[in-house]
mmCIF file of C-alpha atoms in Angstrom:
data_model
loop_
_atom_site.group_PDB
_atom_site.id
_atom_site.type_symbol
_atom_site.label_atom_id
_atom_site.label_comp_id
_atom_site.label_asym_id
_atom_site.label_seq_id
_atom_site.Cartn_x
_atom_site.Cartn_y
_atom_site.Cartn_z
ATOM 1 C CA UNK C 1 -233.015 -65.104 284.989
ATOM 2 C CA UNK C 2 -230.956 -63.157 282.252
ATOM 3 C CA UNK C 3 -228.741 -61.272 284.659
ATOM 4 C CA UNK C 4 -227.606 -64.106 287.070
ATOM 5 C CA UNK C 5 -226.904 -66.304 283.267
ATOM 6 C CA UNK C 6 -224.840 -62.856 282.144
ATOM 7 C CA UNK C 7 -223.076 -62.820 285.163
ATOM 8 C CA UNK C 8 -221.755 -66.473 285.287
ATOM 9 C CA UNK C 9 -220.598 -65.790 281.469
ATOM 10 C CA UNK C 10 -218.867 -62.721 282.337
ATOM 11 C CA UNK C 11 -217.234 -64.604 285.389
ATOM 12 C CA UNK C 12 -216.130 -67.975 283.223
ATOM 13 C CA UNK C 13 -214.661 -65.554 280.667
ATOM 14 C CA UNK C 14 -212.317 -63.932 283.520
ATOM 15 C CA UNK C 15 -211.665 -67.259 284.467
ATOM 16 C CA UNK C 16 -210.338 -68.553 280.569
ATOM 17 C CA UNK C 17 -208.850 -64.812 280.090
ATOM 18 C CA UNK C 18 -204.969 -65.979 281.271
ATOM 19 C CA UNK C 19 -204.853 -69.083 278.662
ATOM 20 C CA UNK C 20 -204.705 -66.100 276.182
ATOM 21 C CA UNK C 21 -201.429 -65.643 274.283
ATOM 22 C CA UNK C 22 -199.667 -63.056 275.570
ATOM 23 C CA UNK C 23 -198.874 -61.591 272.029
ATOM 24 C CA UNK C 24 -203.266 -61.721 271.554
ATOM 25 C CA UNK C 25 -204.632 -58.754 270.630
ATOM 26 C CA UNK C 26 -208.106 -58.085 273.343
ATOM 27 C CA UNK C 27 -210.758 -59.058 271.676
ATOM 28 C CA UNK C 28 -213.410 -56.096 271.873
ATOM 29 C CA UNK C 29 -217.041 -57.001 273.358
ATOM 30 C CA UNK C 30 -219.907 -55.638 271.524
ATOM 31 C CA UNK C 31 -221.746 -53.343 273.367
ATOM 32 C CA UNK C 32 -224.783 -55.435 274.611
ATOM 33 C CA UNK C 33 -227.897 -53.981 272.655
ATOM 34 C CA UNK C 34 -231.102 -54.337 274.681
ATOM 35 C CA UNK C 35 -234.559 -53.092 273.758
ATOM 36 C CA UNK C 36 -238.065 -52.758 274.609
ATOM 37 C CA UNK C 37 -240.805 -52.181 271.663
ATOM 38 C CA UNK C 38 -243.846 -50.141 273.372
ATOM 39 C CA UNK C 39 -247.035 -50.406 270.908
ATOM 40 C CA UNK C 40 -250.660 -50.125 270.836
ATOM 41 C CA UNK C 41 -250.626 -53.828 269.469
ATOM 42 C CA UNK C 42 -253.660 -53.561 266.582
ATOM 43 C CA UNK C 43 -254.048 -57.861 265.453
ATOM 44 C CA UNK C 44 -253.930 -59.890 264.047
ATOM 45 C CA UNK C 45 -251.170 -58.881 261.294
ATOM 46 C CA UNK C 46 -250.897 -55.530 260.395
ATOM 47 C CA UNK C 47 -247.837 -53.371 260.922
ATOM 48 C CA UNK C 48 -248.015 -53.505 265.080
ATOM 49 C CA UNK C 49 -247.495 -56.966 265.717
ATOM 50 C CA UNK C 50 -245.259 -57.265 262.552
ATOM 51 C CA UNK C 51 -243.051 -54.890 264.187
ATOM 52 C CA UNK C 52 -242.023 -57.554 266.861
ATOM 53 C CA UNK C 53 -240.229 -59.504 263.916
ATOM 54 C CA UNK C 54 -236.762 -57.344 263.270
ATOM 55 C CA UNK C 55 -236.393 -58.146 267.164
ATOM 56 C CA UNK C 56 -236.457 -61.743 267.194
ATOM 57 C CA UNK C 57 -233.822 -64.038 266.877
ATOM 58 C CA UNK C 58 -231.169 -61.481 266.073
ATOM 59 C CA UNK C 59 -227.977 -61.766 266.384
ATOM 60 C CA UNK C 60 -226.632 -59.441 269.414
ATOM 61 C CA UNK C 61 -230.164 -57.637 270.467
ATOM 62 C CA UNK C 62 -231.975 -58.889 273.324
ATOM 63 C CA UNK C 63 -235.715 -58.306 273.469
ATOM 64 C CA UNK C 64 -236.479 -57.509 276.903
ATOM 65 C CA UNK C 65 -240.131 -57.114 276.829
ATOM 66 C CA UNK C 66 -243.145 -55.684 274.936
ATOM 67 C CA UNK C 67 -245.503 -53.034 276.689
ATOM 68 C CA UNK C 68 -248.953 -52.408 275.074
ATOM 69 C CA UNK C 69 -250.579 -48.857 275.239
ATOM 70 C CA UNK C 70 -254.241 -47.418 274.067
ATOM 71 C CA UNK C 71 -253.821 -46.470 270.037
ATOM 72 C CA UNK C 72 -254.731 -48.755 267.559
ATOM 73 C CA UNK C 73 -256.524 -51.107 269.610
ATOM 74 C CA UNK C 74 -257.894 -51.080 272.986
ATOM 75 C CA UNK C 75 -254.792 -51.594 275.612
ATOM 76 C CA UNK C 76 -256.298 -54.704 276.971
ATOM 77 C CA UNK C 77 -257.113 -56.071 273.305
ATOM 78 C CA UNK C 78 -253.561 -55.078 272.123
ATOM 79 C CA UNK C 79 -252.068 -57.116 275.104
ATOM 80 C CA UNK C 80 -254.167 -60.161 274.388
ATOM 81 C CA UNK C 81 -252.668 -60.026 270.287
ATOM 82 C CA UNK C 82 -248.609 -59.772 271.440
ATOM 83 C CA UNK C 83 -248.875 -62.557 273.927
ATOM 84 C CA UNK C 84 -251.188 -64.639 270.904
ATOM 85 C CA UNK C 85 -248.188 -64.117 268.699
ATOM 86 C CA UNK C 86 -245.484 -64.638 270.424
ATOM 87 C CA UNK C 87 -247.234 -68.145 271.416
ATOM 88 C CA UNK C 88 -247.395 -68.777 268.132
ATOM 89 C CA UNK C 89 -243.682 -67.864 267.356
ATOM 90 C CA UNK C 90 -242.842 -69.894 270.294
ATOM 91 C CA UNK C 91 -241.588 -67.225 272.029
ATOM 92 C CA UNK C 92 -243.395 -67.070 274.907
ATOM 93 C CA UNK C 93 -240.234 -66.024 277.311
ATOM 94 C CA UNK C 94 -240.205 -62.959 276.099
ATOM 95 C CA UNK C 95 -243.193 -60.569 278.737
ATOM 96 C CA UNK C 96 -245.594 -58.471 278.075
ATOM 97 C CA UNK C 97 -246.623 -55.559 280.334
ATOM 98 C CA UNK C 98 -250.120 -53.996 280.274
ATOM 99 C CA UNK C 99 -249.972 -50.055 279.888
ATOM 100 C CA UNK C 100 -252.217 -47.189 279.797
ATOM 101 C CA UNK C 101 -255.704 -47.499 278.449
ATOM 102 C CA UNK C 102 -256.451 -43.810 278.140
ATOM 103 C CA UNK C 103 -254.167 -40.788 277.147
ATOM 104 C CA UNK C 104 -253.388 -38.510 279.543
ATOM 105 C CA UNK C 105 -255.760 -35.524 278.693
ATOM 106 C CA UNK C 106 -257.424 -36.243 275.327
ATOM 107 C CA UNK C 107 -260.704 -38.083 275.985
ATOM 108 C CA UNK C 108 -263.399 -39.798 273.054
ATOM 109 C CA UNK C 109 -265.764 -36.572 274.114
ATOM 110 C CA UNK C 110 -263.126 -34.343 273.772
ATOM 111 C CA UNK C 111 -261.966 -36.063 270.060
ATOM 112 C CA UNK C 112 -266.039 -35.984 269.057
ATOM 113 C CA UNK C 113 -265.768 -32.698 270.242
ATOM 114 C CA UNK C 114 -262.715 -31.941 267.640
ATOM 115 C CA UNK C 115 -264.018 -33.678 265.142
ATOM 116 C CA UNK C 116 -267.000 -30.836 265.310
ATOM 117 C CA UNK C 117 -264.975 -28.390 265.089
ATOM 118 C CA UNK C 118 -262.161 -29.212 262.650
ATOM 119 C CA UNK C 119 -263.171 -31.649 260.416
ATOM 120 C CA UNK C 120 -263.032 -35.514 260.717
ATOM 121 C CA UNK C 121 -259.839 -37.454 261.992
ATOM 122 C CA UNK C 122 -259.417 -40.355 259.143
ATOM 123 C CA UNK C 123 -257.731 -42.907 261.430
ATOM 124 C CA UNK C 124 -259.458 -43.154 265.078
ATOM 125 C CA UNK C 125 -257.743 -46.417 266.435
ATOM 126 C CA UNK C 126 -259.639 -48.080 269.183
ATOM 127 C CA UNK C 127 -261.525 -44.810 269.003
ATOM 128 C CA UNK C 128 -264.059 -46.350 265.695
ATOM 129 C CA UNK C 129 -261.210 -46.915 263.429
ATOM 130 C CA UNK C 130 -261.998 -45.492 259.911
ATOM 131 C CA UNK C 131 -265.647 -45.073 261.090
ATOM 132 C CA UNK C 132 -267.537 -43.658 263.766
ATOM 133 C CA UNK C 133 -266.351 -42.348 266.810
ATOM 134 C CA UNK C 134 -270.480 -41.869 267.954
ATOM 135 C CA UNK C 135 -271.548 -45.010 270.331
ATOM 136 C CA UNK C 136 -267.332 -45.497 271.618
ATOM 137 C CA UNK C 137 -267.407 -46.611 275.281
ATOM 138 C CA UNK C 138 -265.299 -43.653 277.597
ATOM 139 C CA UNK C 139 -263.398 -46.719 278.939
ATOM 140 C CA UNK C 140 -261.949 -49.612 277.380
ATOM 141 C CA UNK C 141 -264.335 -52.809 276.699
ATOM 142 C CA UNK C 142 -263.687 -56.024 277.849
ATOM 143 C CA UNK C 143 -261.700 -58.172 275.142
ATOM 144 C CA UNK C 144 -263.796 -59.913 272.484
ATOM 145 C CA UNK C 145 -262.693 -63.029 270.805
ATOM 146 C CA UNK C 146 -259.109 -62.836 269.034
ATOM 147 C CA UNK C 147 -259.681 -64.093 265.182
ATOM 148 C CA UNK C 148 -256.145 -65.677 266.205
ATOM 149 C CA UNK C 149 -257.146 -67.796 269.104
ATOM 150 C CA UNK C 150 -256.972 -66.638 272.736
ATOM 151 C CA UNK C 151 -253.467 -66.393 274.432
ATOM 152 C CA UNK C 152 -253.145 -68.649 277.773
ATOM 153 C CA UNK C 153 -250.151 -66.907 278.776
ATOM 154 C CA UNK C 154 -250.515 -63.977 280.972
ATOM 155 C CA UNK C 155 -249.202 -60.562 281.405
ATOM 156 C CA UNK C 156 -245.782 -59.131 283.589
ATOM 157 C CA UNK C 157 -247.223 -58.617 286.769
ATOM 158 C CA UNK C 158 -245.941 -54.873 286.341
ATOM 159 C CA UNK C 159 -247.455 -52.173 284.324
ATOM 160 C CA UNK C 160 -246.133 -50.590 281.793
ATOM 161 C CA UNK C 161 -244.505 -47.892 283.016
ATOM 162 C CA UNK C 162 -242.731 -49.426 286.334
ATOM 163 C CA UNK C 163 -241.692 -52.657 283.365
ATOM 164 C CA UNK C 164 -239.897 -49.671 281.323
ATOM 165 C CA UNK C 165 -238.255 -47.778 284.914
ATOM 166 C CA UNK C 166 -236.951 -51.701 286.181
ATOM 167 C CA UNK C 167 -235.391 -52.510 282.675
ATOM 168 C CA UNK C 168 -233.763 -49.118 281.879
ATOM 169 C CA UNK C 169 -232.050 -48.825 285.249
ATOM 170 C CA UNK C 170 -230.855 -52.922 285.162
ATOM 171 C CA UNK C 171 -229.056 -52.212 282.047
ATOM 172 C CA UNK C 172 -228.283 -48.387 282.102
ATOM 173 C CA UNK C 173 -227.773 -46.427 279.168
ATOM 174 C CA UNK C 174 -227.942 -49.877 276.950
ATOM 175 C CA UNK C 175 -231.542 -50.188 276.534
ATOM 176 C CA UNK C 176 -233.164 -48.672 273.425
ATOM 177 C CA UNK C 177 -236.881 -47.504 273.903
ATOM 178 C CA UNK C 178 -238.730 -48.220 270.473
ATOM 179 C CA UNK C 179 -242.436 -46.385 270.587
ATOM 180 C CA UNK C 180 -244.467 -47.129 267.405
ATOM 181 C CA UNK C 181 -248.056 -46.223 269.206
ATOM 182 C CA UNK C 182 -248.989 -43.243 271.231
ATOM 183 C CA UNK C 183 -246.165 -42.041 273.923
ATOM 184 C CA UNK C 184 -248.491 -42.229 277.047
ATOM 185 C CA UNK C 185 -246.326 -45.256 278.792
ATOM 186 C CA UNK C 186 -243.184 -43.191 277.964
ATOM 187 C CA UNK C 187 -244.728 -40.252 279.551
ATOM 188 C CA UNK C 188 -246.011 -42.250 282.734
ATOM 189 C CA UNK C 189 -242.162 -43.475 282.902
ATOM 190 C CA UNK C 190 -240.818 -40.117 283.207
ATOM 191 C CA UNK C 191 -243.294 -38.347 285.418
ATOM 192 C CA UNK C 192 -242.506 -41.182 287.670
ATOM 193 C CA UNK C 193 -238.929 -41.219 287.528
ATOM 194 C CA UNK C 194 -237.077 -38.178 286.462
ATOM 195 C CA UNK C 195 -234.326 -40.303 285.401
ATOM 196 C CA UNK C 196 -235.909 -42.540 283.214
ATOM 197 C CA UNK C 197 -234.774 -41.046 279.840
ATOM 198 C CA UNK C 198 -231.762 -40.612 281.093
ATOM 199 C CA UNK C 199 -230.933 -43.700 282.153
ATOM 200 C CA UNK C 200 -231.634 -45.192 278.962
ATOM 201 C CA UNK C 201 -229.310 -45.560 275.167
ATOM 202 C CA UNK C 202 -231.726 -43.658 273.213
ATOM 203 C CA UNK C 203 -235.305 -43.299 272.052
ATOM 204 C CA UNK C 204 -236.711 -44.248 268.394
ATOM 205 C CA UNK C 205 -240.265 -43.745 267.763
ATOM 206 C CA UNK C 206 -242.700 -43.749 264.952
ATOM 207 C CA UNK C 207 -244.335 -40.733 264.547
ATOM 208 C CA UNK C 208 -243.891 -37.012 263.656
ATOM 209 C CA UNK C 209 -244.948 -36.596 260.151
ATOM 210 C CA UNK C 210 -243.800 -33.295 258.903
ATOM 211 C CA UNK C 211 -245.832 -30.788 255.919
ATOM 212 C CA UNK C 212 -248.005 -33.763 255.206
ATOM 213 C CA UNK C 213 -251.192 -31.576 254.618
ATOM 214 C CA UNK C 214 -250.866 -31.846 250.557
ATOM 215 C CA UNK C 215 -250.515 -35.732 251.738
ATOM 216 C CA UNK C 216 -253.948 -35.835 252.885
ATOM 217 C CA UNK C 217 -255.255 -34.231 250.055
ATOM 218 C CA UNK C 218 -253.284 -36.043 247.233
ATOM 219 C CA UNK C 219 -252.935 -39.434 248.907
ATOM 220 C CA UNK C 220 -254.229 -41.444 251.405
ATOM 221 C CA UNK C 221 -255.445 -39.226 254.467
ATOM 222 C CA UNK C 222 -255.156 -41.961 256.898
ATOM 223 C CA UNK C 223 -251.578 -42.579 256.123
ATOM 224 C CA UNK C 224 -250.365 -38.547 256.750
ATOM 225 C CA UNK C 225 -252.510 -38.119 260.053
ATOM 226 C CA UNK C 226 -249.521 -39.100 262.436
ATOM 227 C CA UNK C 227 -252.291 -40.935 264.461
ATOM 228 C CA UNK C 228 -249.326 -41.562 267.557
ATOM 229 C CA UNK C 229 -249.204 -38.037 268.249
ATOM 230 C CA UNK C 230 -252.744 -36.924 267.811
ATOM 231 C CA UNK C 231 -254.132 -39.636 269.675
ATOM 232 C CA UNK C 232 -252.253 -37.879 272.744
ATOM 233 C CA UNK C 233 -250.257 -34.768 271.814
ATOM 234 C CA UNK C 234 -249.612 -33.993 275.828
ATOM 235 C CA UNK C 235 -247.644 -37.263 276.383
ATOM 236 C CA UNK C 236 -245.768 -36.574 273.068
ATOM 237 C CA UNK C 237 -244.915 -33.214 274.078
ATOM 238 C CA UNK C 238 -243.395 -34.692 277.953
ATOM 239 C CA UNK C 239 -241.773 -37.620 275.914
ATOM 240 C CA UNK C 240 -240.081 -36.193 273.140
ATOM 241 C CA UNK C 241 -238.657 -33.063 275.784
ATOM 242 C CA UNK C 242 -237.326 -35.259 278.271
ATOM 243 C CA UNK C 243 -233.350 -35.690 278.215
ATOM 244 C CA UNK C 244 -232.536 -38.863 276.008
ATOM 245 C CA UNK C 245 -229.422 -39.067 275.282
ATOM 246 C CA UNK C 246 -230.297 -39.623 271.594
ATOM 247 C CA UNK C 247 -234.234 -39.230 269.730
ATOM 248 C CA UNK C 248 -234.322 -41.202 266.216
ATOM 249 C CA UNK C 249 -237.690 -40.057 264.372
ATOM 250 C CA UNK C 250 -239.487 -42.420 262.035
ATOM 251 C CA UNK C 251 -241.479 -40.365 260.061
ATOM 252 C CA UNK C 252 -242.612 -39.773 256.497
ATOM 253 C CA UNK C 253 -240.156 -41.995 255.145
ATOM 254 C CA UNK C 254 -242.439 -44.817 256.779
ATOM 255 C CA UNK C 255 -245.206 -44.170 254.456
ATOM 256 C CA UNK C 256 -242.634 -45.139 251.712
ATOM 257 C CA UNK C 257 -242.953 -48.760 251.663
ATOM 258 C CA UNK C 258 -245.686 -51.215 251.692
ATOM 259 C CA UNK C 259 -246.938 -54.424 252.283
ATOM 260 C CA UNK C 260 -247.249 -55.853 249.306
ATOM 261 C CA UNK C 261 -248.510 -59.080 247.410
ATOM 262 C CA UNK C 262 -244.707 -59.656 246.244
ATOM 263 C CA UNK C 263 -243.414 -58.881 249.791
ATOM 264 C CA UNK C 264 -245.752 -61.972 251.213
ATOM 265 C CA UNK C 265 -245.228 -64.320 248.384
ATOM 266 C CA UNK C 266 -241.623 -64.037 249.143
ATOM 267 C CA UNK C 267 -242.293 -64.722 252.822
ATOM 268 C CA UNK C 268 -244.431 -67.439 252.195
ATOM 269 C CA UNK C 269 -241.541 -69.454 250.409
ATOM 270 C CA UNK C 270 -240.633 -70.567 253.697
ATOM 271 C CA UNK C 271 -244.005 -72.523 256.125
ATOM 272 C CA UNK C 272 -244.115 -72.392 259.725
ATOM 273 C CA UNK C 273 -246.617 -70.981 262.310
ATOM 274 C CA UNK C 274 -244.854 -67.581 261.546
ATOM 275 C CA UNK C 275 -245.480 -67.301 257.534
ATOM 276 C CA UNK C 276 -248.556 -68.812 257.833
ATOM 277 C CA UNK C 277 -250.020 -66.819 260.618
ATOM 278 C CA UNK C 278 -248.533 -63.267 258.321
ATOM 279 C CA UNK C 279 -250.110 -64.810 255.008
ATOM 280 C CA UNK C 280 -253.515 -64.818 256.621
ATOM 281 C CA UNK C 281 -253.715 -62.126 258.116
ATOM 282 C CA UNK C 282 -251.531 -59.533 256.105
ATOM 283 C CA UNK C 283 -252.513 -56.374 255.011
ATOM 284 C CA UNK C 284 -251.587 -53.895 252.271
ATOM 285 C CA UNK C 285 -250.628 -51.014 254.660
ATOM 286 C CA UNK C 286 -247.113 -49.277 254.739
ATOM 287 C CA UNK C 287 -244.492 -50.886 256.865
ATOM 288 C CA UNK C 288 -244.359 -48.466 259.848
ATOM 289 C CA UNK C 289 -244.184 -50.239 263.232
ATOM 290 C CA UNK C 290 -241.675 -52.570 260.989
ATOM 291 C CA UNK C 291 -239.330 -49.787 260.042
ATOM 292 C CA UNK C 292 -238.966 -48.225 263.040
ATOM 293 C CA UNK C 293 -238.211 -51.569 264.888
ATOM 294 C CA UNK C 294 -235.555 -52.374 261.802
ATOM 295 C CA UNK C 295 -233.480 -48.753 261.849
ATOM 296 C CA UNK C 296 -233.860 -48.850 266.247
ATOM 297 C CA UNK C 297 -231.412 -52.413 265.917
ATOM 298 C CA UNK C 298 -229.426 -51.804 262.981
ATOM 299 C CA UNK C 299 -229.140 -47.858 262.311
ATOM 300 C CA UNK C 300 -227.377 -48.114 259.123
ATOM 301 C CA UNK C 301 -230.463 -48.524 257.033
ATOM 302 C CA UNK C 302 -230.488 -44.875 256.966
ATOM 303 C CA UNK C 303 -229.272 -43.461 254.313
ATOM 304 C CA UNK C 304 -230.404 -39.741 254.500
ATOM 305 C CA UNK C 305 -231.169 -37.934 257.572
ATOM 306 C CA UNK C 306 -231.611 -34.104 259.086
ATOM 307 C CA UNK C 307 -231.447 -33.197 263.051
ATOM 308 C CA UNK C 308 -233.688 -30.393 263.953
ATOM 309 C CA UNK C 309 -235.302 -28.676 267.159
ATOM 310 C CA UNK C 310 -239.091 -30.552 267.484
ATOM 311 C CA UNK C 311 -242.033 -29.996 269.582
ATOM 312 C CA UNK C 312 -245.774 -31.076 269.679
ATOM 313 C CA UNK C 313 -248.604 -28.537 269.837
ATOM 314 C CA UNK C 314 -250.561 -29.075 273.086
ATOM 315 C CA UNK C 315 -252.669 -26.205 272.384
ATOM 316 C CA UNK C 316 -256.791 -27.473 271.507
ATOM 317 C CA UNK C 317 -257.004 -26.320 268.344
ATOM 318 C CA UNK C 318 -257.187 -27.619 264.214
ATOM 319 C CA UNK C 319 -252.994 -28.218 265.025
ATOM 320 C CA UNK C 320 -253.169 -30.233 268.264
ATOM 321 C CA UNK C 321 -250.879 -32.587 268.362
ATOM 322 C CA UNK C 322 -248.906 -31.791 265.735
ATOM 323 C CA UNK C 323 -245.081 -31.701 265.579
ATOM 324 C CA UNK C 324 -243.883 -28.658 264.355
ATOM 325 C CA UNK C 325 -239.548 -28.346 263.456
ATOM 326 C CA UNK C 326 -237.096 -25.708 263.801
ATOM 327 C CA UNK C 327 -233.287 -25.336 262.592
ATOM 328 C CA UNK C 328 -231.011 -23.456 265.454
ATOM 329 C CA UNK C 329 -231.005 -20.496 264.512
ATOM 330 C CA UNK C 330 -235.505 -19.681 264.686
ATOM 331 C CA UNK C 331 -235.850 -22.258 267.305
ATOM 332 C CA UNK C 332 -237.835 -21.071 270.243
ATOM 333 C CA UNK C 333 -235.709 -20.183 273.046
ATOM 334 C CA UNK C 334 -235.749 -20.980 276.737
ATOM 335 C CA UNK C 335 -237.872 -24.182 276.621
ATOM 336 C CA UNK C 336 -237.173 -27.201 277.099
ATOM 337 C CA UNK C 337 -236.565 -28.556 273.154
ATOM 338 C CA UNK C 338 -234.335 -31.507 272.040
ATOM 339 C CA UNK C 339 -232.833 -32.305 268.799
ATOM 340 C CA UNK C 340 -234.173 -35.041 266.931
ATOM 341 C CA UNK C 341 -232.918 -37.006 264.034
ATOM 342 C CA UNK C 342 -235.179 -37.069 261.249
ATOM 343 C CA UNK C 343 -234.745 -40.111 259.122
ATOM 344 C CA UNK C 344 -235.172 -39.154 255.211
ATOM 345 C CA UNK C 345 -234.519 -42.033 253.681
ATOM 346 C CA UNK C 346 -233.509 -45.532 253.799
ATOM 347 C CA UNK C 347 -232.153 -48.624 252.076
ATOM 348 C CA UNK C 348 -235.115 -50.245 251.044
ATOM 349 C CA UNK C 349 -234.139 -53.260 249.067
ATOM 350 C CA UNK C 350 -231.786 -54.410 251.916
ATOM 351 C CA UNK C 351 -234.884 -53.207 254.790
ATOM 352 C CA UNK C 352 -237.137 -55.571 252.773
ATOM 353 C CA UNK C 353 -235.050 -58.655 251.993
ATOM 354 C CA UNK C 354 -233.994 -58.679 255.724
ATOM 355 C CA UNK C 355 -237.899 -58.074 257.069
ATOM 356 C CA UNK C 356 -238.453 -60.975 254.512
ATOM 357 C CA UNK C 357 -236.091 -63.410 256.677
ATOM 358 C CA UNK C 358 -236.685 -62.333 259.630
ATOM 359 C CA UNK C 359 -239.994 -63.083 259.008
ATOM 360 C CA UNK C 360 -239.308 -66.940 257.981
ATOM 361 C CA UNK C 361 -236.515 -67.318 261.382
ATOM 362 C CA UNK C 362 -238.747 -65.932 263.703
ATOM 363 C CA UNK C 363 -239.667 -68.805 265.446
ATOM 364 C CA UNK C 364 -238.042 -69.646 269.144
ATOM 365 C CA UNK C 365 -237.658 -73.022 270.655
ATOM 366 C CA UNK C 366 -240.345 -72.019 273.530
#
């Protein structure tokens, strides 16, 4: 129903446009700023549903849609936990789209298989999580009971990749693709349609962790793993060299700020279905999925960035799936490499205060 709505306003503002003054400046129309946040939705809480909030109720962006992928959580579980919450936010007009429940080559006998060979992958997903990838089905499970209650709305009749093609070409080059989970639905999208990336404003995803080795030694291994990529390096590598007219990277600067105690005290100052629902089930993890969501709508959180040439590894060894960066001048030549902005650094204090009320206004009249 949005475009037959946008229509009629365009039309009644042509209609009021000659009871302007004729000495009125034109007023200039912000450039409408669509988007669609694709996620391997991991619930309840936790940083992939949470990442839903800097896209609700604010002013000037339009959420057209959600599409869940295999990551985190099952695709089919992670489907089930976005429509949950947005019941519970009360914004149930807002659809979901089921996506891909495998990668495209990587398989659990090829990651036991790794794991042999190269040592032991901290963060598995749907996978075993921070266990054991040993007795993990080939295929996703059925959906067990959600801690959060079972959604009674259902999924967009369209999967995830055709959802993505139909929304990018209704609004071209004004929809902004956010990825925060593996890139599998993005690289569906474009095998299918060669214009896809094209067609769209630009691409932000979280991912691409860069000389985080030390990382894994000094800190928390989980957190410098860059789980989106490994989980399956071959749609990363189709993704992030198809022709986007702009690639935003949310990387290591995502491990820079965490959930915290403080953070959900202040966000439980204000009670609906919302705070409550984060307070219970919130979790001291960095604020990834949120970040990436936050700098995708409102880009001037960043306060330091680098572009550079960047590829994944595809190749099966102790680096697949890696990104790997180049300046110019030593970049590989005659491939098919894009630029990417890196993001460095970011305001924090405003990212956090804003996350904080978005949080408590995220509720819809649904």
């Amino acid at each position: 129903m949005r475009r037959p709505i946008l229509s009629a306003l365009l039309g009644a503002c042509t209609v009021l446009a000659p009871l302007a003054t004729a000495n009125a400046a034109p007023a200039s129309t912000p450039a409408p700023n669509y988007v669609v946040l694709d996620n391997d939705y991991l619930g309840p809480g936790g940083s992939n549903i949470q990442a839903i909030i800097p896209l609700l109720n604010r002013p000037g962006v339009t959420l057209l849609g959600l599409t869940s992928v295999i990551g985190d959580d099952w695709e089919n579980a992670g489907t089930a936990h976005a429509l949950r919450f947005l019941e519970i936010t009360h914004q149930t007009q807002i659809p979901v789209a089921n996506g891909a429940t495998t990668p495209l080559v990587n398989t659990v006998a090829e990651t036991k298989l790794r794991e042999q060979q190269f040592g032991v992958i901290p963060w598995k997903g749907a996978w075993g999580g921070l266990g054991s990838i040993e007795h993990v089905p080939a295929t996703q499970p059925p959906v067990g009971k959600l801690p959060e209650g079972t959604p009674h709305i259902a999924a967009d009749s369209l999967p995830a990749a055709m959802f993505l093609i139909r929304e990018v070409h209704a609004h071209p080059h004004q929809v902004t693709i956010i990825a925060a989970g593996p890139l599998t639905n993005l690289a569906l999208a474009i095998r299918i349609d060669p214009t896809f990336a094209a067609t769209a404003k630009q691409l932000v995803f979280m991912g691409g962790l860069l000389d985080a080795s030390m990382m894994s030694v000094t800190g928390n291994a989980d957190f410098a793993s860059d789980f989106n990529l490994i989980m399956d390096p071959e749609a990363a590598r189709i993704a992030l060299t198809a022709p986007w007219a702009s690639i935003t990277c949310v990387g290591n600067v995502s491990n820079d700020i965490m959930m915290t105690p403080e953070i959900a005290n202040r966000i439980d100052e204000k009670h609906n279905a919302v705070t409550d629902y984060l307070k219970k089930y919130q979790a001291p993890l960095p604020l990834w999925d949120e970040l990436t969501s936050a700098i995708a709508v409102d880009p001037t959180l960043i306060t330091k960035s680098v572009t550079a040439v960047m590829d994944v590894n595809i190749e099966h060894g102790m680096d697949y799936g890696h990104a790997h960066v180049w300046p110019d001048s030593t970049a590989p030549k005659g491939v098919n490499l894009r630029k990417v902005k890196i993001v460095q650094s970011i305001d924090k204090t405003r990212f956090i205060n804003e996350f904080v009320s978005q949080s408590q206004n995220a509720m819809g009249t649904h």
